[in-house]
Amino acid sequence: MGWVLQQGRMAQTGNCRQNRDRMVDCMSKVMLHTVISCWPPFLGLALVAVFVGSTLGCPSRCECSAQTKAVVCHRKRMPSIPDGIPTETRILDLSKNKLTMINPDDFLAFPGLEELDLNHVPPNTLHGLNLTALFITNTNLSSFPYQALKHLPYVTHLNLSFNRIRHIEGGMLMELVRLRELHLVGAQLTTIEPYAFQGLRGLKVLNVSHNRLDTLEKGVFQSPEALEVLLIDNNPLVCDCRLMWILQRRHSIFFGDSQPECSTPEGIRGRPFKEFEETLLSYYVTCTKPKIHENKTQTITVDEGQQAVLRCSAEGTPRPIVSWLSPRRRVLTSRSHGRVTLHNNGTLEIKSAAVQDSGVYLCLASNSAGNDTLMTSLAVKSLGSLYANRTQYYTDPSNTTVNGTAVSGAGVWLTVRSLGPPSLYTGMRGTKTGGGRW
């Protein structure tokens, strides 16, 4: 909206400037010829320097506007930021170029820069600038540039459209306290996490049309009541209780020229938001609480070093999100990697299980309607008995104390007789600690 109008004004200004520059150039040549032919040589040379200096206000391949202090270098195939940009520039458009390298201090020469349009922004490049508008569009950007946006408290307009950004994480934009408009059109966006816009109390315009969003929950926003324009058309929206807050405001929020529509459920597929009746909302736009298929506590026993598989499948509308709580109260999610992996179907896989992995695990299936839980007890049997209750330990080459006896010198092999499998809860000086590794 605002940024489109601004670009139009910049283009008009650039055209006007071309006509004006032709007149100025012609007048300058006539005046210079007169000065050089009539005035003393040294004075003439001095004036030549003055006139020539006055024409160096714009890079040769760019268009500039003195009135708006704008420099437009759009689609010029520039490999780097051009020289000759006036220091008083307020608006700088470097979009659709082949900028391969931008240094952190490249923009510090323009203290009045307010609007910047780029295709490539490395971290810390924008540090120290007082930008009010930033456009990073049509690039190979594959994630939200959180680091590059840090320390930009004056930005009111942000456009990251037509990039391959799939997620917006929660709580990562809190420093953009003055943001009013966010545009992310055609960005392959699939998820906007709860609290993604935490701290953005004045966000009035959100444009996420032409993406892959199936929902937009109220908990995404710091102040959902402040939202005036929501462009969310051309997304596969699932019209359940998560979208109820939008449908209830369908007559007060501006959806643009293209109305958002439901992709599911079947009974309201393709129905524009503006055409919803109250009876349809209560019948179709609902959610069902998660239900875990297994409803009894499970007990799983594996040998040390084997794979342990803990299953937890749930159904509900919308599809429940499954997470696990380990014996040490660590939350295990689908982002957990390494020896412990949580699969999309809710199954928790522990590779090469250790005795310390033993304990009670809690599966939590949750969605907007509620949650359900399931406990699973895991017992990992020690392999000590397979070695005739004898386990070898190699001490550190430095001085060590073993069973009260000082041992020194090179490495020493010790044989320890096992008296049985270790307890699930062990501790020092009689105190109990959690029995899990996580």
Short mmCIF file of C-alpha atoms in Angstrom, two decimals:
data_model
loop_
_atom_site.label_atom_id
_atom_site.label_comp_id
_atom_site.label_asym_id
_atom_site.label_seq_id
_atom_site.Cartn_x
_atom_site.Cartn_y
_atom_site.Cartn_z
CA MET A 1 0.00 0.00 0.00
CA GLY A 2 2.16 2.85 1.30
CA TRP A 3 5.33 1.39 -0.19
CA VAL A 4 3.72 0.94 -3.62
CA LEU A 5 2.65 4.59 -3.70
CA GLN A 6 6.11 5.64 -2.63
CA GLN A 7 7.72 3.68 -5.46
CA GLY A 8 5.36 5.33 -7.94
CA ARG A 9 6.29 8.78 -6.66
CA MET A 10 9.97 7.89 -6.97
CA ALA A 11 9.51 6.82 -10.61
CA GLN A 12 7.68 10.06 -11.47
CA THR A 13 10.33 12.09 -9.70
CA GLY A 14 13.05 10.30 -11.66
CA ASN A 15 11.38 11.17 -15.01
CA CYS A 16 11.00 14.80 -14.03
CA ARG A 17 14.62 14.94 -12.99
CA GLN A 18 15.82 13.67 -16.40
CA ASN A 19 14.11 16.59 -18.21
CA ARG A 20 15.37 19.07 -15.66
CA ASP A 21 18.92 17.73 -15.84
CA ARG A 22 18.99 18.19 -19.61
CA MET A 23 18.16 21.89 -19.15
CA VAL A 24 20.69 22.31 -16.36
CA ASP A 25 23.38 20.55 -18.39
CA CYS A 26 22.75 22.76 -21.42
CA MET A 27 22.79 25.97 -19.38
CA SER A 28 25.93 24.84 -17.60
CA LYS A 29 27.77 24.27 -20.88
CA VAL A 30 26.86 27.76 -22.19
CA MET A 31 27.87 29.44 -18.94
CA LEU A 32 31.11 27.50 -18.75
CA HIS A 33 32.04 28.44 -22.32
CA THR A 34 31.43 32.13 -21.56
CA VAL A 35 33.44 32.01 -18.37
CA ILE A 36 36.42 30.22 -19.90
CA SER A 37 36.61 32.55 -22.91
CA CYS A 38 36.18 35.89 -21.09
CA TRP A 39 37.49 35.57 -17.51
CA PRO A 40 41.09 35.28 -16.33
CA PRO A 41 42.47 31.72 -16.68
CA PHE A 42 42.88 30.86 -13.01
CA LEU A 43 39.46 32.21 -12.02
CA GLY A 44 37.94 30.37 -14.95
CA LEU A 45 39.48 27.09 -13.80
CA ALA A 46 38.16 27.61 -10.28
CA LEU A 47 34.64 28.16 -11.57
CA VAL A 48 34.94 25.09 -13.79
CA ALA A 49 35.64 23.04 -10.69
CA VAL A 50 32.57 24.51 -8.96
CA PHE A 51 30.24 23.76 -11.88
CA VAL A 52 31.60 20.27 -12.44
CA GLY A 53 31.30 19.48 -8.74
CA SER A 54 27.65 20.51 -8.73
CA THR A 55 26.81 17.88 -11.38
CA LEU A 56 28.23 14.94 -9.36
CA GLY A 57 25.12 14.34 -7.30
CA CYS A 58 24.04 10.95 -8.66
CA PRO A 59 25.67 7.67 -9.74
CA SER A 60 25.89 7.49 -13.52
CA ARG A 61 23.60 4.48 -13.90
CA CYS A 62 20.97 5.57 -11.37
CA GLU A 63 18.10 8.03 -11.25
CA CYS A 64 17.99 10.62 -8.50
CA SER A 65 15.52 13.12 -7.11
CA ALA A 66 16.77 16.15 -5.23
CA GLN A 67 13.27 16.93 -3.98
CA THR A 68 12.68 13.58 -2.27
CA LYS A 69 16.41 12.81 -1.83
CA ALA A 70 15.84 9.48 -3.56
CA VAL A 71 18.37 7.39 -5.49
CA VAL A 72 16.90 4.63 -7.68
CA CYS A 73 19.34 2.03 -9.05
CA HIS A 74 16.72 -0.63 -9.77
CA ARG A 75 17.70 -3.53 -12.08
CA LYS A 76 21.07 -2.13 -13.20
CA ARG A 77 23.04 -5.41 -12.85
CA MET A 78 25.34 -3.79 -10.34
CA PRO A 79 27.76 -6.16 -8.56
CA SER A 80 28.36 -3.68 -5.72
CA ILE A 81 26.94 -0.52 -4.21
CA PRO A 82 27.77 2.30 -6.67
CA ASP A 83 29.96 5.26 -5.82
CA GLY A 84 28.62 8.78 -5.87
CA ILE A 85 25.45 8.28 -3.81
CA PRO A 86 24.77 11.61 -2.03
CA THR A 87 25.30 11.45 1.72
CA GLU A 88 21.93 13.14 2.32
CA THR A 89 20.01 10.32 0.57
CA ARG A 90 16.76 9.36 2.29
CA ILE A 91 15.46 6.72 -0.14
CA LEU A 92 17.79 4.16 -1.75
CA ASP A 93 16.56 1.47 -4.16
CA LEU A 94 19.18 -1.17 -5.02
CA SER A 95 16.70 -3.94 -5.82
CA LYS A 96 17.05 -6.43 -8.69
CA ASN A 97 20.83 -6.11 -8.83
CA LYS A 98 23.58 -8.70 -8.42
CA LEU A 99 25.08 -7.39 -5.22
CA THR A 100 27.38 -10.19 -4.08
CA MET A 101 28.94 -8.45 -1.11
CA ILE A 102 27.67 -5.82 1.31
CA ASN A 103 29.90 -4.72 4.17
CA PRO A 104 28.47 -3.81 7.59
CA ASP A 105 29.55 -0.16 7.23
CA ASP A 106 28.46 0.42 3.61
CA PHE A 107 25.38 2.42 4.64
CA LEU A 108 26.86 4.39 7.51
CA ALA A 109 27.77 7.18 5.06
CA PHE A 110 24.05 7.96 4.74
CA PRO A 111 22.91 9.02 8.23
CA GLY A 112 19.55 10.24 6.92
CA LEU A 113 18.65 7.00 5.12
CA GLU A 114 15.04 6.05 5.88
CA GLU A 115 13.94 3.67 3.11
CA LEU A 116 16.10 0.89 1.70
CA ASP A 117 15.29 -1.67 -0.99
CA LEU A 118 17.75 -4.57 -1.29
CA ASN A 119 18.11 -8.11 -2.55
CA HIS A 120 20.76 -9.21 -0.07
CA VAL A 121 21.25 -8.25 3.58
CA PRO A 122 24.01 -9.94 5.62
CA PRO A 123 23.77 -9.80 9.45
CA ASN A 124 24.73 -6.48 11.08
CA THR A 125 24.67 -4.67 7.71
CA LEU A 126 21.88 -2.36 8.90
CA HIS A 127 23.24 -1.76 12.38
CA GLY A 128 23.24 1.92 13.32
CA LEU A 129 20.76 3.03 10.64
CA ASN A 130 17.52 4.89 11.36
CA LEU A 131 15.49 3.16 8.67
CA THR A 132 11.72 3.56 8.64
CA ALA A 133 11.12 1.25 5.65
CA LEU A 134 12.98 -1.83 4.45
CA PHE A 135 12.30 -3.91 1.33
CA ILE A 136 14.09 -7.23 0.72
CA THR A 137 12.20 -8.92 -2.09
CA ASN A 138 12.73 -11.50 -4.84
CA THR A 139 15.88 -13.01 -3.33
CA ASN A 140 17.14 -16.45 -2.32
CA LEU A 141 16.40 -15.65 1.30
CA SER A 142 15.27 -18.93 2.90
CA SER A 143 14.63 -17.80 6.48
CA PHE A 144 13.41 -14.70 8.26
CA PRO A 145 16.42 -12.32 8.65
CA TYR A 146 16.10 -11.86 12.40
CA GLN A 147 19.73 -10.84 12.94
CA ALA A 148 19.74 -8.29 10.13
CA LEU A 149 16.61 -6.66 11.56
CA LYS A 150 17.98 -6.24 15.05
CA HIS A 151 18.56 -2.66 16.24
CA LEU A 152 16.03 -1.18 13.78
CA PRO A 153 13.51 0.32 16.22
CA TYR A 154 12.27 2.96 13.75
CA VAL A 155 11.13 0.60 10.97
CA THR A 156 7.41 1.02 10.27
CA HIS A 157 7.20 -0.79 6.90
CA LEU A 158 8.83 -4.15 6.18
CA ASN A 159 8.47 -6.05 2.90
CA LEU A 160 10.01 -9.52 2.55
CA SER A 161 7.80 -10.75 -0.28
CA PHE A 162 8.73 -13.40 -2.82
CA ASN A 163 11.40 -15.07 -0.74
CA ARG A 164 11.49 -18.70 0.37
CA ILE A 165 10.60 -17.96 3.99
CA ARG A 166 8.64 -20.87 5.48
CA HIS A 167 8.37 -19.97 9.18
CA ILE A 168 8.11 -16.98 11.47
CA GLU A 169 9.27 -17.96 14.94
CA GLY A 170 7.73 -16.70 18.14
CA GLY A 171 9.26 -13.80 20.06
CA MET A 172 11.92 -12.93 17.48
CA LEU A 173 10.62 -9.53 16.29
CA MET A 174 10.16 -7.78 19.61
CA GLU A 175 12.68 -5.04 18.73
CA LEU A 176 10.55 -3.78 15.81
CA VAL A 177 8.37 -1.85 18.21
CA ARG A 178 7.18 0.70 15.63
CA LEU A 179 6.28 -1.75 12.86
CA ARG A 180 2.95 -0.88 11.23
CA GLU A 181 3.01 -2.90 7.99
CA LEU A 182 4.45 -6.35 7.25
CA HIS A 183 4.31 -7.79 3.73
CA LEU A 184 5.21 -11.41 3.02
CA VAL A 185 3.51 -12.20 -0.28
CA GLY A 186 4.34 -15.38 -2.19
CA ALA A 187 6.93 -16.47 0.36
CA GLN A 188 6.05 -20.20 0.73
CA LEU A 189 5.05 -19.42 4.31
CA THR A 190 3.59 -22.43 6.13
CA THR A 191 3.73 -21.46 9.82
CA ILE A 192 3.45 -18.32 11.92
CA GLU A 193 4.14 -19.45 15.46
CA PRO A 194 2.30 -18.16 18.53
CA TYR A 195 3.83 -14.90 19.84
CA ALA A 196 5.49 -14.28 16.45
CA PHE A 197 4.38 -10.63 16.61
CA GLN A 198 4.95 -10.21 20.32
CA GLY A 199 5.84 -6.58 21.06
CA LEU A 200 4.31 -5.27 17.81
CA ARG A 201 1.44 -3.40 19.43
CA GLY A 202 0.89 -1.09 16.46
CA LEU A 203 0.82 -3.67 13.66
CA LYS A 204 -2.08 -2.56 11.45
CA VAL A 205 -1.40 -4.18 8.07
CA LEU A 206 -0.44 -7.82 7.51
CA ASN A 207 -0.14 -9.11 3.97
CA VAL A 208 0.55 -12.86 3.79
CA SER A 209 -1.42 -13.66 0.65
CA HIS A 210 -0.33 -16.38 -1.81
CA ASN A 211 1.34 -18.60 0.76
CA ARG A 212 0.77 -22.05 2.28
CA LEU A 213 -0.81 -21.07 5.58
CA ASP A 214 -3.62 -23.27 6.87
CA THR A 215 -4.36 -20.98 9.82
CA LEU A 216 -3.51 -17.73 11.58
CA GLU A 217 -4.14 -17.91 15.29
CA LYS A 218 -5.04 -14.98 17.49
CA GLY A 219 -2.12 -15.77 19.79
CA VAL A 220 0.28 -14.72 17.04
CA PHE A 221 -0.46 -11.05 17.76
CA GLN A 222 0.37 -8.80 20.66
CA SER A 223 -2.67 -6.63 19.92
CA PRO A 224 -5.04 -8.38 17.47
CA GLU A 225 -7.59 -5.61 17.92
CA ALA A 226 -5.16 -3.14 16.31
CA LEU A 227 -5.16 -5.06 13.00
CA GLU A 228 -7.05 -3.15 10.30
CA VAL A 229 -5.93 -4.80 7.05
CA LEU A 230 -5.43 -8.55 6.66
CA LEU A 231 -4.58 -9.90 3.22
CA ILE A 232 -4.62 -13.67 3.57
CA ASP A 233 -6.22 -14.81 0.32
CA ASN A 234 -4.81 -17.69 -1.74
CA ASN A 235 -3.88 -19.79 1.26
CA PRO A 236 -5.22 -23.32 2.01
CA LEU A 237 -7.11 -22.13 5.09
CA VAL A 238 -8.67 -24.68 7.44
CA CYS A 239 -11.75 -22.98 8.86
CA ASP A 240 -11.87 -24.31 12.40
CA CYS A 241 -11.90 -22.61 15.79
CA ARG A 242 -8.42 -21.12 15.22
CA LEU A 243 -9.86 -18.75 12.59
CA MET A 244 -12.97 -17.88 14.56
CA TRP A 245 -11.48 -14.57 15.75
CA ILE A 246 -11.00 -13.45 12.14
CA LEU A 247 -14.44 -14.59 11.00
CA GLN A 248 -16.05 -12.77 13.91
CA ARG A 249 -14.37 -9.57 12.67
CA ARG A 250 -15.07 -10.23 8.98
CA HIS A 251 -17.12 -7.03 8.65
CA SER A 252 -14.56 -4.73 10.25
CA ILE A 253 -11.25 -6.08 8.89
CA PHE A 254 -10.36 -5.08 5.32
CA PHE A 255 -9.47 -8.20 3.27
CA GLY A 256 -8.57 -6.39 0.05
CA ASP A 257 -9.98 -7.07 -3.39
CA SER A 258 -9.61 -10.84 -3.12
CA GLN A 259 -11.59 -12.46 -0.32
CA PRO A 260 -10.01 -15.29 1.69
CA GLU A 261 -11.78 -18.64 1.36
CA CYS A 262 -11.97 -21.91 3.29
CA SER A 263 -10.26 -24.98 1.84
CA THR A 264 -11.83 -27.24 4.48
CA PRO A 265 -14.15 -28.50 5.93
CA GLU A 266 -15.99 -29.82 2.91
CA GLY A 267 -19.32 -28.15 3.74
CA ILE A 268 -17.88 -24.63 3.44
CA ARG A 269 -15.08 -25.21 0.92
CA GLY A 270 -14.62 -22.16 -1.32
CA ARG A 271 -16.90 -19.92 0.75
CA PRO A 272 -15.58 -16.33 1.05
CA PHE A 273 -15.24 -15.00 4.58
CA LYS A 274 -17.65 -12.12 3.98
CA GLU A 275 -20.46 -14.52 3.10
CA PHE A 276 -20.42 -16.47 6.35
CA GLU A 277 -23.62 -16.56 8.37
CA GLU A 278 -23.63 -16.93 12.13
CA THR A 279 -25.27 -20.37 11.94
CA LEU A 280 -22.43 -21.62 9.76
CA LEU A 281 -19.83 -20.40 12.24
CA SER A 282 -21.27 -22.38 15.11
CA TYR A 283 -21.77 -25.53 13.01
CA TYR A 284 -18.55 -25.74 10.99
CA VAL A 285 -15.93 -23.52 12.62
CA THR A 286 -15.19 -25.80 15.56
CA CYS A 287 -12.37 -27.84 17.10
CA THR A 288 -12.26 -31.22 18.88
CA LYS A 289 -10.05 -32.03 21.82
CA PRO A 290 -7.11 -34.42 21.20
CA LYS A 291 -7.53 -38.07 22.10
CA ILE A 292 -4.54 -40.39 22.42
CA HIS A 293 -5.31 -43.85 21.08
CA GLU A 294 -3.46 -45.68 23.86
CA ASN A 295 -5.20 -44.85 27.13
CA LYS A 296 -3.19 -46.91 29.62
CA THR A 297 0.28 -46.41 31.03
CA GLN A 298 2.81 -48.36 28.98
CA THR A 299 5.91 -50.18 30.24
CA ILE A 300 8.82 -50.73 27.87
CA THR A 301 11.97 -52.72 28.68
CA VAL A 302 15.06 -52.78 26.48
CA ASP A 303 18.68 -53.82 26.87
CA GLU A 304 21.38 -51.23 27.13
CA GLY A 305 22.53 -50.16 23.65
CA GLN A 306 19.28 -51.15 21.95
CA GLN A 307 16.76 -48.81 20.35
CA ALA A 308 13.82 -47.70 22.50
CA VAL A 309 10.58 -46.72 20.75
CA LEU A 310 7.82 -44.91 22.67
CA ARG A 311 4.59 -44.53 20.73
CA CYS A 312 1.94 -41.83 21.10
CA SER A 313 -0.59 -41.25 18.32
CA ALA A 314 -3.50 -38.86 18.73
CA GLU A 315 -6.43 -37.53 16.76
CA GLY A 316 -8.31 -34.26 16.98
CA THR A 317 -9.27 -31.12 15.05
CA PRO A 318 -7.00 -29.43 14.28
CA ARG A 319 -4.37 -32.16 14.15
CA PRO A 320 -2.76 -32.32 17.61
CA ILE A 321 0.87 -31.37 18.17
CA VAL A 322 2.69 -34.09 20.10
CA SER A 323 5.58 -33.43 22.47
CA TRP A 324 7.25 -35.51 25.17
CA LEU A 325 8.47 -34.67 28.66
CA SER A 326 11.56 -36.62 29.72
CA PRO A 327 12.20 -37.92 33.29
CA ARG A 328 14.38 -34.85 33.84
CA ARG A 329 11.55 -32.56 32.74
CA ARG A 330 13.13 -31.67 29.42
CA VAL A 331 10.59 -30.97 26.65
CA LEU A 332 11.27 -33.03 23.53
CA THR A 333 9.70 -31.71 20.32
CA SER A 334 9.93 -32.36 16.59
CA ARG A 335 12.99 -30.08 16.58
CA SER A 336 14.89 -32.46 18.82
CA HIS A 337 17.68 -34.19 16.96
CA GLY A 338 20.61 -36.46 17.64
CA ARG A 339 20.21 -39.61 19.71
CA VAL A 340 16.62 -38.70 20.58
CA THR A 341 14.17 -38.04 17.73
CA LEU A 342 10.46 -37.22 17.77
CA HIS A 343 8.79 -38.28 14.53
CA ASN A 344 5.77 -36.60 12.95
CA ASN A 345 3.47 -39.44 14.03
CA GLY A 346 4.28 -38.78 17.70
CA THR A 347 6.73 -41.68 18.13
CA LEU A 348 9.76 -40.95 20.31
CA GLU A 349 12.87 -42.85 19.23
CA ILE A 350 15.92 -43.23 21.51
CA LYS A 351 18.94 -44.63 19.71
CA SER A 352 21.40 -46.73 21.71
CA ALA A 353 19.48 -46.50 24.99
CA ALA A 354 21.52 -46.06 28.17
CA VAL A 355 20.68 -46.98 31.77
CA GLN A 356 20.35 -43.28 32.57
CA ASP A 357 17.50 -43.04 30.04
CA SER A 358 15.27 -45.07 32.35
CA GLY A 359 12.29 -43.35 33.92
CA VAL A 360 8.77 -42.14 33.25
CA TYR A 361 8.10 -40.21 30.01
CA LEU A 362 4.97 -38.10 29.49
CA CYS A 363 3.39 -37.69 26.06
CA LEU A 364 1.38 -34.48 25.58
CA ALA A 365 -0.97 -34.10 22.60
CA SER A 366 -2.42 -30.59 22.33
CA ASN A 367 -4.41 -28.34 20.03
CA SER A 368 -6.62 -25.27 20.34
CA ALA A 369 -9.40 -27.28 22.01
CA GLY A 370 -7.31 -28.84 24.78
CA ASN A 371 -4.85 -31.66 25.41
CA ASP A 372 -4.47 -35.31 26.37
CA THR A 373 -1.60 -37.13 28.06
CA LEU A 374 -0.08 -40.60 28.24
CA MET A 375 2.65 -41.93 30.55
CA THR A 376 5.23 -44.48 29.41
CA SER A 377 7.73 -46.14 31.76
CA LEU A 378 11.08 -47.03 30.20
CA ALA A 379 13.48 -49.50 31.86
CA VAL A 380 16.92 -49.96 30.32
CA LYS A 381 18.64 -53.12 31.57
CA SER A 382 22.38 -52.95 32.25
CA LEU A 383 24.66 -55.30 30.32
CA GLY A 384 26.93 -55.76 33.36
CA SER A 385 25.63 -59.29 33.97
CA LEU A 386 26.76 -60.36 30.50
CA TYR A 387 30.36 -59.78 31.52
CA ALA A 388 30.24 -61.92 34.68
CA ASN A 389 29.58 -58.86 36.80
CA ARG A 390 33.06 -57.50 35.92
CA THR A 391 33.52 -54.12 34.30
CA GLN A 392 36.87 -52.51 33.54
CA TYR A 393 37.56 -48.83 33.99
CA TYR A 394 40.66 -46.96 32.89
CA THR A 395 41.72 -44.22 35.27
CA ASP A 396 43.03 -40.86 34.24
CA PRO A 397 46.85 -40.77 34.00
CA SER A 398 46.92 -38.01 36.64
CA ASN A 399 46.78 -38.68 40.40
CA THR A 400 43.41 -40.21 41.38
CA THR A 401 41.72 -41.48 44.49
CA VAL A 402 39.79 -44.76 44.21
CA ASN A 403 37.92 -46.13 47.25
CA GLY A 404 40.06 -43.96 49.51
CA THR A 405 43.38 -45.25 48.04
CA ALA A 406 45.65 -42.82 46.23
CA VAL A 407 46.71 -44.02 42.79
CA SER A 408 49.36 -42.28 40.68
CA GLY A 409 51.50 -42.86 37.64
CA ALA A 410 50.52 -44.05 34.20
CA GLY A 411 47.08 -45.44 33.44
CA VAL A 412 45.86 -48.13 35.79
CA TRP A 413 43.25 -50.79 34.97
CA LEU A 414 40.70 -51.39 37.72
CA THR A 415 38.22 -54.22 38.02
CA VAL A 416 34.95 -53.40 39.74
CA ARG A 417 32.48 -56.13 40.73
CA SER A 418 28.88 -55.20 40.02
CA LEU A 419 26.42 -55.88 42.84
CA GLY A 420 23.37 -55.49 40.64
CA PRO A 421 21.73 -53.09 38.21
CA PRO A 422 21.88 -49.39 39.19
CA SER A 423 18.83 -47.79 40.76
CA LEU A 424 16.67 -45.50 38.63
CA TYR A 425 17.16 -42.81 41.29
CA THR A 426 20.70 -42.28 42.54
CA GLY A 427 22.28 -39.38 44.34
CA MET A 428 25.10 -38.18 46.54
CA ARG A 429 24.87 -38.27 50.32
CA GLY A 430 21.42 -39.83 50.32
CA THR A 431 19.75 -37.19 48.09
CA LYS A 432 17.61 -38.34 45.17
CA THR A 433 17.93 -36.99 41.68
CA GLY A 434 15.94 -37.57 38.49
CA GLY A 435 16.66 -40.86 36.83
CA GLY A 436 16.79 -39.65 33.19
CA ARG A 437 19.60 -38.22 31.14
CA TRP A 438 17.47 -35.37 29.74
#
